[in-house]
Each structure stands twice: as structure tokens, then as C-alpha cells.
PDB file of C-alpha atoms in Angstrom:
ATOM      1  CA  MET A 261     -99.651   9.060  77.773  1.00  0.00           C
ATOM      2  CA  ALA A 262     -99.263  10.610  74.263  1.00  0.00           C
ATOM      3  CA  LYS A 263    -100.637   8.142  70.863  1.00  0.00           C
ATOM      4  CA  TYR A 264     -98.382  10.387  68.719  1.00  0.00           C
ATOM      5  CA  PRO A 265     -94.753   8.337  68.781  1.00  0.00           C
ATOM      6  CA  LEU A 266     -96.451   4.647  68.400  1.00  0.00           C
ATOM      7  CA  ILE A 267     -99.172   6.242  64.932  1.00  0.00           C
ATOM      8  CA  LYS A 268     -95.515   7.999  63.740  1.00  0.00           C
ATOM      9  CA  SER A 269     -93.373   4.433  64.074  1.00  0.00           C
ATOM     10  CA  THR A 270     -96.247   2.691  62.801  1.00  0.00           C
ATOM     11  CA  LEU A 271     -96.009   5.024  59.452  1.00  0.00           C
ATOM     12  CA  LYS A 272     -92.662   4.752  59.641  1.00  0.00           C
ATOM     13  CA  ASP A 273     -92.737   1.352  59.724  1.00  0.00           C
ATOM     14  CA  ARG A 274     -94.874   1.195  56.515  1.00  0.00           C
ATOM     15  CA  LEU A 275     -93.528   3.917  54.901  1.00  0.00           C
ATOM     16  CA  LEU A 276     -89.188   2.049  55.002  1.00  0.00           C
ATOM     17  CA  GLY A 277     -91.557  -1.180  54.704  1.00  0.00           C
ATOM     18  CA  GLY A 278     -93.103  -0.266  50.746  1.00  0.00           C
ATOM     19  CA  HIS A 279     -96.624  -0.230  52.379  1.00  0.00           C
ATOM     20  CA  TYR A 280     -97.721   3.064  50.201  1.00  0.00           C
ATOM     21  CA  VAL A 281     -96.968   3.325  46.908  1.00  0.00           C
ATOM     22  CA  GLU A 282     -95.082   5.911  45.756  1.00  0.00           C
ATOM     23  CA  GLY A 283     -97.216   8.198  43.352  1.00  0.00           C
ATOM     24  CA  LEU A 284    -100.653   7.432  45.671  1.00  0.00           C
ATOM     25  CA  PRO A 285    -101.799   9.680  48.616  1.00  0.00           C
ATOM     26  CA  LEU A 286    -101.799   8.269  52.511  1.00  0.00           C
ATOM     27  CA  PRO A 287    -104.736   7.939  54.441  1.00  0.00           C
ATOM     28  CA  SER A 288    -105.954  10.729  54.587  1.00  0.00           C
ATOM     29  CA  GLU A 289    -106.367  12.470  58.854  1.00  0.00           C
ATOM     30  CA  PRO A 290    -109.540  11.789  59.382  1.00  0.00           C
ATOM     31  CA  GLN A 291    -108.803   7.961  57.946  1.00  0.00           C
ATOM     32  CA  LEU A 292    -105.200   8.040  59.993  1.00  0.00           C
ATOM     33  CA  ALA A 293    -107.569   9.232  62.962  1.00  0.00           C
ATOM     34  CA  ARG A 294    -110.291   6.348  63.201  1.00  0.00           C
ATOM     35  CA  GLU A 295    -108.030   3.897  62.166  1.00  0.00           C
ATOM     36  CA  PHE A 296    -105.577   4.567  65.538  1.00  0.00           C
ATOM     37  CA  GLU A 297    -108.857   6.414  68.041  1.00  0.00           C
ATOM     38  CA  VAL A 298    -107.357   9.416  67.889  1.00  0.00           C
ATOM     39  CA  SER A 299    -108.387  12.887  67.096  1.00  0.00           C
ATOM     40  CA  ARG A 300    -107.350  14.945  63.938  1.00  0.00           C
ATOM     41  CA  MET A 301    -105.318  16.711  65.416  1.00  0.00           C
ATOM     42  CA  THR A 302    -102.779  13.936  67.230  1.00  0.00           C
ATOM     43  CA  ALA A 303    -102.563  12.478  63.727  1.00  0.00           C
ATOM     44  CA  ARG A 304    -101.772  15.930  62.169  1.00  0.00           C
ATOM     45  CA  ARG A 305     -98.769  15.713  64.091  1.00  0.00           C
ATOM     46  CA  ALA A 306     -97.646  12.250  63.378  1.00  0.00           C
ATOM     47  CA  ILE A 307     -97.639  13.242  59.921  1.00  0.00           C
ATOM     48  CA  ASP A 308     -96.133  17.198  60.400  1.00  0.00           C
ATOM     49  CA  GLU A 309     -93.046  15.009  61.764  1.00  0.00           C
ATOM     50  CA  LEU A 310     -93.261  12.574  58.835  1.00  0.00           C
ATOM     51  CA  GLU A 311     -92.935  15.524  56.757  1.00  0.00           C
ATOM     52  CA  ARG A 312     -90.409  17.159  58.272  1.00  0.00           C
ATOM     53  CA  GLU A 313     -88.324  14.314  58.789  1.00  0.00           C
ATOM     54  CA  GLY A 314     -88.726  13.748  54.787  1.00  0.00           C
ATOM     55  CA  TYR A 315     -91.130  10.744  54.548  1.00  0.00           C
ATOM     56  CA  VAL A 316     -93.606  12.358  52.532  1.00  0.00           C
ATOM     57  CA  TYR A 317     -94.551  15.515  51.784  1.00  0.00           C
ATOM     58  CA  ARG A 318     -98.204  17.050  51.014  1.00  0.00           C
ATOM     59  CA  VAL A 319    -100.263  18.528  48.255  1.00  0.00           C
ATOM     60  CA  GLN A 320    -102.492  20.990  48.616  1.00  0.00           C
ATOM     61  CA  GLY A 321    -105.657  19.840  47.616  1.00  0.00           C
ATOM     62  CA  ALA A 322    -104.039  16.411  46.562  1.00  0.00           C
ATOM     63  CA  GLY A 323    -102.806  14.773  50.332  1.00  0.00           C
ATOM     64  CA  THR A 324    -100.225  13.630  51.390  1.00  0.00           C
ATOM     65  CA  PHE A 325     -97.338  11.206  49.770  1.00  0.00           C
ATOM     66  CA  PRO A 326     -94.472   8.733  50.298  1.00  0.00           C
ATOM     67  CA  THR A 327     -91.345  10.162  49.204  1.00  0.00           C
ATOM     68  CA  GLY A 328     -90.146   6.859  48.652  1.00  0.00           C
ATOM     69  CA  LYS A 329     -88.274   3.676  50.314  1.00  0.00           C
ATOM     70  CA  ARG A 330     -85.193   5.215  52.283  1.00  0.00           C
ATOM     71  CA  PHE A 331     -82.597   2.606  51.932  1.00  0.00           C
ATOM     72  CA  ARG A 332     -80.333   1.847  55.193  1.00  0.00           C
ATOM     73  CA  GLN A 333     -76.630   1.265  54.500  1.00  0.00           C
ATOM     74  CA  GLY A 334     -72.836   1.598  55.064  1.00  0.00           C
ATOM     75  CA  THR A 335     -71.689   2.962  58.966  1.00  0.00           C
ATOM     76  CA  PHE A 336     -69.961   6.003  59.423  1.00  0.00           C
ATOM     77  CA  ARG A 337     -68.499   7.641  62.645  1.00  0.00           C
ATOM     78  CA  VAL A 338     -68.704  11.026  64.182  1.00  0.00           C
ATOM     79  CA  ARG A 339     -65.131  13.355  65.131  1.00  0.00           C
ATOM     80  CA  PRO A 340     -65.973  12.986  69.389  1.00  0.00           C
ATOM     81  CA  PHE A 341     -66.344  16.420  71.127  1.00  0.00           C
ATOM     82  CA  LYS A 342     -62.919  16.698  73.164  1.00  0.00           C
ATOM     83  CA  GLU A 343     -61.898  16.862  69.025  1.00  0.00           C
ATOM     84  CA  TRP A 344     -64.084  19.825  68.230  1.00  0.00           C
ATOM     85  CA  ALA A 345     -63.768  21.352  71.573  1.00  0.00           C
ATOM     86  CA  ARG A 346     -59.454  21.567  71.093  1.00  0.00           C
ATOM     87  CA  HIS A 347     -59.762  23.513  68.026  1.00  0.00           C
ATOM     88  CA  PRO A 348     -58.934  27.309  68.911  1.00  0.00           C
ATOM     89  CA  ASP A 349     -61.841  28.767  66.288  1.00  0.00           C
ATOM     90  CA  HIS A 350     -64.797  26.494  67.844  1.00  0.00           C
ATOM     91  CA  ARG A 351     -66.805  27.791  70.348  1.00  0.00           C
ATOM     92  CA  THR A 352     -69.991  25.056  72.409  1.00  0.00           C
ATOM     93  CA  THR A 353     -72.192  27.448  73.909  1.00  0.00           C
ATOM     94  CA  VAL A 354     -74.904  26.287  77.048  1.00  0.00           C
ATOM     95  CA  LEU A 355     -78.190  27.433  75.701  1.00  0.00           C
ATOM     96  CA  ARG A 356     -80.207  25.608  78.765  1.00  0.00           C
ATOM     97  CA  ALA A 357     -79.060  22.786  80.986  1.00  0.00           C
ATOM     98  CA  MET A 358     -82.509  21.226  83.480  1.00  0.00           C
ATOM     99  CA  GLN A 359     -83.480  18.461  84.986  1.00  0.00           C
ATOM    100  CA  ILE A 360     -87.031  18.139  83.603  1.00  0.00           C
ATOM    101  CA  GLU A 361     -89.950  15.486  83.476  1.00  0.00           C
ATOM    102  CA  ALA A 362     -89.244  12.929  80.699  1.00  0.00           C
ATOM    103  CA  THR A 363     -92.077  13.401  78.548  1.00  0.00           C
ATOM    104  CA  PRO A 364     -93.858  10.598  77.053  1.00  0.00           C
ATOM    105  CA  GLU A 365     -92.363  11.042  73.822  1.00  0.00           C
ATOM    106  CA  ILE A 366     -88.912  11.169  75.664  1.00  0.00           C
ATOM    107  CA  ALA A 367     -90.102   7.745  78.043  1.00  0.00           C
ATOM    108  CA  ILE A 368     -90.299   5.642  75.495  1.00  0.00           C
ATOM    109  CA  VAL A 369     -86.947   6.658  73.646  1.00  0.00           C
ATOM    110  CA  LEU A 370     -85.339   6.044  76.791  1.00  0.00           C
ATOM    111  CA  GLN A 371     -87.641   3.939  78.422  1.00  0.00           C
ATOM    112  CA  ILE A 372     -88.665   5.287  81.716  1.00  0.00           C
ATOM    113  CA  GLN A 373     -91.635   6.186  82.986  1.00  0.00           C
ATOM    114  CA  ALA A 374     -93.271   9.290  82.351  1.00  0.00           C
ATOM    115  CA  GLY A 375     -92.112  11.629  84.968  1.00  0.00           C
ATOM    116  CA  ASP A 376     -89.222   9.911  85.757  1.00  0.00           C
ATOM    117  CA  PRO A 377     -86.254  12.585  85.872  1.00  0.00           C
ATOM    118  CA  VAL A 378     -83.872  13.261  82.608  1.00  0.00           C
ATOM    119  CA  ILE A 379     -80.825  15.310  82.423  1.00  0.00           C
ATOM    120  CA  PHE A 380     -81.518  18.247  79.069  1.00  0.00           C
ATOM    121  CA  VAL A 381     -78.746  19.435  77.579  1.00  0.00           C
ATOM    122  CA  HIS A 382     -79.123  22.202  75.149  1.00  0.00           C
ATOM    123  CA  ARG A 383     -75.595  23.383  73.233  1.00  0.00           C
ATOM    124  CA  LEU A 384     -75.121  25.348  70.068  1.00  0.00           C
ATOM    125  CA  ARG A 385     -72.272  25.455  68.497  1.00  0.00           C
ATOM    126  CA  ASN A 386     -69.998  27.141  66.214  1.00  0.00           C
ATOM    127  CA  ALA A 387     -67.001  27.114  63.982  1.00  0.00           C
ATOM    128  CA  GLY A 388     -66.224  31.497  64.060  1.00  0.00           C
ATOM    129  CA  ASP A 389     -68.350  32.612  63.883  1.00  0.00           C
ATOM    130  CA  GLU A 390     -70.745  30.446  62.036  1.00  0.00           C
ATOM    131  CA  ALA A 391     -73.440  28.615  63.821  1.00  0.00           C
ATOM    132  CA  LEU A 392     -73.334  24.643  62.744  1.00  0.00           C
ATOM    133  CA  VAL A 393     -74.697  22.514  64.630  1.00  0.00           C
ATOM    134  CA  ILE A 394     -77.564  22.144  67.629  1.00  0.00           C
ATOM    135  CA  GLU A 395     -77.399  19.738  69.952  1.00  0.00           C
ATOM    136  CA  LYS A 396     -80.705  18.898  71.585  1.00  0.00           C
ATOM    137  CA  ARG A 397     -78.988  15.952  74.590  1.00  0.00           C
ATOM    138  CA  TYR A 398     -81.946  13.698  76.980  1.00  0.00           C
ATOM    139  CA  VAL A 399     -80.200  11.752  79.458  1.00  0.00           C
ATOM    140  CA  ASN A 400     -81.526   9.317  81.653  1.00  0.00           C
ATOM    141  CA  ALA A 401     -81.078  11.614  85.841  1.00  0.00           C
ATOM    142  CA  ALA A 402     -80.725   7.812  87.263  1.00  0.00           C
ATOM    143  CA  LEU A 403     -77.964   7.481  86.033  1.00  0.00           C
ATOM    144  CA  ALA A 404     -75.399  10.472  85.678  1.00  0.00           C
ATOM    145  CA  PRO A 405     -77.330  12.918  88.736  1.00  0.00           C
ATOM    146  CA  GLY A 406     -74.288  15.299  89.143  1.00  0.00           C
ATOM    147  CA  LEU A 407     -73.740  15.805  85.293  1.00  0.00           C
ATOM    148  CA  LEU A 408     -75.212  19.735  85.848  1.00  0.00           C
ATOM    149  CA  GLU A 409     -72.300  20.248  87.616  1.00  0.00           C
ATOM    150  CA  GLN A 410     -69.948  20.044  84.585  1.00  0.00           C
ATOM    151  CA  ASN A 411     -68.725  22.153  82.642  1.00  0.00           C
ATOM    152  CA  LEU A 412     -71.098  21.198  79.675  1.00  0.00           C
ATOM    153  CA  ASN A 413     -69.319  24.638  77.567  1.00  0.00           C
ATOM    154  CA  ALA A 414     -66.006  22.743  77.072  1.00  0.00           C
ATOM    155  CA  GLU A 415     -66.318  18.974  78.076  1.00  0.00           C
ATOM    156  CA  SER A 416     -67.983  15.981  76.225  1.00  0.00           C
ATOM    157  CA  ILE A 417     -70.446  14.178  78.050  1.00  0.00           C
ATOM    158  CA  HIS A 418     -70.009  10.899  77.109  1.00  0.00           C
ATOM    159  CA  GLU A 419     -66.455  10.756  78.651  1.00  0.00           C
ATOM    160  CA  THR A 420     -68.355  12.852  81.731  1.00  0.00           C
ATOM    161  CA  MET A 421     -70.376  10.242  82.118  1.00  0.00           C
ATOM    162  CA  VAL A 422     -67.739   7.405  82.308  1.00  0.00           C
ATOM    163  CA  SER A 423     -65.981   9.502  84.350  1.00  0.00           C
ATOM    164  CA  MET A 424     -68.693   9.401  86.401  1.00  0.00           C
ATOM    165  CA  GLY A 425     -68.525   5.689  86.244  1.00  0.00           C
ATOM    166  CA  VAL A 426     -71.543   5.155  83.662  1.00  0.00           C
ATOM    167  CA  PRO A 427     -69.695   2.642  81.218  1.00  0.00           C
ATOM    168  CA  MET A 428     -70.742   3.405  77.768  1.00  0.00           C
ATOM    169  CA  ALA A 429     -71.292   0.455  75.611  1.00  0.00           C
ATOM    170  CA  ARG A 430     -72.858   0.661  72.872  1.00  0.00           C
ATOM    171  CA  VAL A 431     -73.610   3.638  69.717  1.00  0.00           C
ATOM    172  CA  GLU A 432     -76.991   3.561  67.618  1.00  0.00           C
ATOM    173  CA  GLN A 433     -77.161   6.574  65.434  1.00  0.00           C
ATOM    174  CA  ASN A 434     -79.039   7.386  62.365  1.00  0.00           C
ATOM    175  CA  LEU A 435     -78.210   9.494  60.117  1.00  0.00           C
ATOM    176  CA  GLU A 436     -80.767  11.391  57.804  1.00  0.00           C
ATOM    177  CA  ALA A 437     -81.545  15.018  55.485  1.00  0.00           C
ATOM    178  CA  VAL A 438     -84.472  17.045  56.681  1.00  0.00           C
ATOM    179  CA  ASN A 439     -85.292  20.344  55.915  1.00  0.00           C
ATOM    180  CA  LEU A 440     -84.518  22.706  59.057  1.00  0.00           C
ATOM    181  CA  ARG A 441     -87.957  23.532  61.527  1.00  0.00           C
ATOM    182  CA  GLN A 442     -88.111  27.353  62.676  1.00  0.00           C
ATOM    183  CA  GLU A 443     -86.011  27.108  65.875  1.00  0.00           C
ATOM    184  CA  GLU A 444     -82.959  25.208  64.354  1.00  0.00           C
ATOM    185  CA  ALA A 445     -83.694  28.114  61.184  1.00  0.00           C
ATOM    186  CA  ASP A 446     -83.009  30.993  63.840  1.00  0.00           C
ATOM    187  CA  LEU A 447     -79.994  29.468  65.668  1.00  0.00           C
ATOM    188  CA  LEU A 448     -78.028  28.355  62.612  1.00  0.00           C
ATOM    189  CA  ARG A 449     -78.909  31.433  60.592  1.00  0.00           C
ATOM    190  CA  VAL A 450     -80.126  30.022  57.814  1.00  0.00           C
ATOM    191  CA  PRO A 451     -84.063  30.143  56.462  1.00  0.00           C
ATOM    192  CA  LEU A 452     -86.160  27.982  57.342  1.00  0.00           C
ATOM    193  CA  GLY A 453     -86.666  24.671  55.465  1.00  0.00           C
ATOM    194  CA  THR A 454     -82.647  24.908  54.530  1.00  0.00           C
ATOM    195  CA  ALA A 455     -82.046  21.288  53.913  1.00  0.00           C
ATOM    196  CA  ALA A 456     -79.816  20.156  57.151  1.00  0.00           C
ATOM    197  CA  PHE A 457     -78.503  16.422  58.297  1.00  0.00           C
ATOM    198  CA  LEU A 458     -80.183  15.150  61.397  1.00  0.00           C
ATOM    199  CA  LEU A 459     -77.557  12.850  63.127  1.00  0.00           C
ATOM    200  CA  ARG A 460     -80.254  10.668  66.435  1.00  0.00           C
ATOM    201  CA  ARG A 461     -77.791   8.800  68.296  1.00  0.00           C
ATOM    202  CA  THR A 462     -79.203   6.476  71.670  1.00  0.00           C
ATOM    203  CA  THR A 463     -76.411   5.781  73.739  1.00  0.00           C
ATOM    204  CA  TYR A 464     -76.503   2.834  75.939  1.00  0.00           C
ATOM    205  CA  SER A 465     -75.077   1.928  79.489  1.00  0.00           C
ATOM    206  CA  GLY A 466     -75.057  -1.883  79.885  1.00  0.00           C
ATOM    207  CA  THR A 467     -78.428  -2.451  78.823  1.00  0.00           C
ATOM    208  CA  LYS A 468     -80.188   0.693  79.817  1.00  0.00           C
ATOM    209  CA  ARG A 469     -80.528   3.806  77.644  1.00  0.00           C
ATOM    210  CA  ALA A 470     -78.216   6.679  79.187  1.00  0.00           C
ATOM    211  CA  SER A 471     -78.391   9.106  76.276  1.00  0.00           C
ATOM    212  CA  TYR A 472     -80.539  10.198  73.659  1.00  0.00           C
ATOM    213  CA  VAL A 473     -79.457  13.215  71.744  1.00  0.00           C
ATOM    214  CA  ASN A 474     -80.377  14.885  68.027  1.00  0.00           C
ATOM    215  CA  TYR A 475     -77.443  17.118  66.376  1.00  0.00           C
ATOM    216  CA  TRP A 476     -78.931  19.144  63.488  1.00  0.00           C
ATOM    217  CA  VAL A 477     -75.279  20.200  60.936  1.00  0.00           C
ATOM    218  CA  ARG A 478     -75.725  22.305  58.589  1.00  0.00           C
ATOM    219  CA  GLY A 479     -75.066  20.950  55.463  1.00  0.00           C
ATOM    220  CA  ASP A 480     -73.702  23.667  53.732  1.00  0.00           C
ATOM    221  CA  ARG A 481     -70.973  23.802  56.031  1.00  0.00           C
ATOM    222  CA  TYR A 482     -69.777  20.157  57.337  1.00  0.00           C
ATOM    223  CA  ALA A 483     -69.008  16.787  55.842  1.00  0.00           C
ATOM    224  CA  PHE A 484     -69.414  13.260  56.873  1.00  0.00           C
ATOM    225  CA  GLN A 485     -65.808  11.136  56.111  1.00  0.00           C
ATOM    226  CA  ASP A 486     -64.817   7.426  56.990  1.00  0.00           C
ATOM    227  CA  THR A 487     -62.820   5.160  55.713  1.00  0.00           C
ATOM    228  CA  PHE A 488     -62.414   1.908  55.764  1.00  0.00           C
ATOM    229  CA  GLU A 489     -61.744  -1.879  54.643  1.00  0.00           C
ATOM    230  CA  PRO A 490     -63.790  -2.812  51.701  1.00  0.00           C
TER     231      PRO A 490
END
């Protein structure tokens, strides 16, 4: 099983817990490789992911530094897919939809075994001529074996799964600011490194994790809004 998700998770916990002092560099890649008994390339991959998600930044010749503790506060809701699809100017395109074998990383997230069947759906949402949202979703295929037969250009995967007899009990989600990699920047037609929102969402059916999805959302065209009682 790939070890970099464990390294990334451990380093993220340390960063959020203030283990590393701001202004001082993290252990070097060779030091991390020795600590976790992995190759330097594996340690670098974990650092690359943390940098992309905004937890650390690199200074040439000086090392990798923490960007500062991220404080978690409040709740927010995101408009359901059916509300998005209802607008006459909105369009969703399925870029890829297929059954794949769970990678070690996805297996950890969905709490299944590496190699188990997973449904992968990659969609792009447009408003008029502008690409606004990229969606990459992984669904436990054992819970929704007929999902790929549905019209995923127009239907909510969440609601489709419910109609297929998969009750959705709970949603966990996290919203962060990130800089877009080349793949996402190309799809959204913005420069590499453009700031965007990354919404990660895990949906549970009972105690099982049914779906895990990442949304990359253009920060210059999208705003999150909620109303609540103080």
C-alpha cells in the first residue's frame, strides 16, 4: 500500500497542531524519508500535495515552511446539483464515467480494500461559455452498481443513489483555498497556479462511506453564502 497518504496525513496533523514553528523549515525530504522509512520521492510527493493545498510553501535553497495554522470555524451549505441543473444557462458535461479499481489512496478514503470496484465520475460545470466547477467523484460500486447507466449529464448523483435504495445519512465536507495544478487550470481555462476553492465531501450511507468527491471551484466567479441564527 502506498505510504505517502500516511505521511501527508501525519504532517498535516502536525501542521494543524502547531508542531512546526512558523518561520522555521520543516524536516528536509531526506529526513522525512528516513523517519517514515520511505524513498525520497515518496516523501516529496506528500510535501507536493501539502504545498498544493496551501499548508506549506517552498523557498529555493532554504527549505519548506509552514504557512500557518488553519482555523476551522463555522458551517456552510452548498446548493444541490438539481438547483444548478435547473438554470437554463447552466450545463454539465461528463468527461469520464467508468468503473475502476480502487487505488490505495481511494481505498483509505472510502474504507474499502485496494483493488475493490469504484465508480469514477469526472464532470465539468459551465455557466454559459465559462467553466466554473470541476468534479471528481469516487463511489463505492458495491453500493450503487447501476449508477453508470444513469444520465449523469443531468442527474444528481446523490439523489440518484437515494432513488437506487442507498440512503444517505451524513455528509462531511471541508472547504479550502488552493492553487490550481495544470490539469484543473486547463479545464477551467485559467492560468496555472490561479487561486480557487477546493471542496472535499464524503457522504455516508449508514456507517459506510458511499461517496468521496472533490470540487475545484473558480474563486473569481463563485461565492459561498449561508444564512443562520446566531
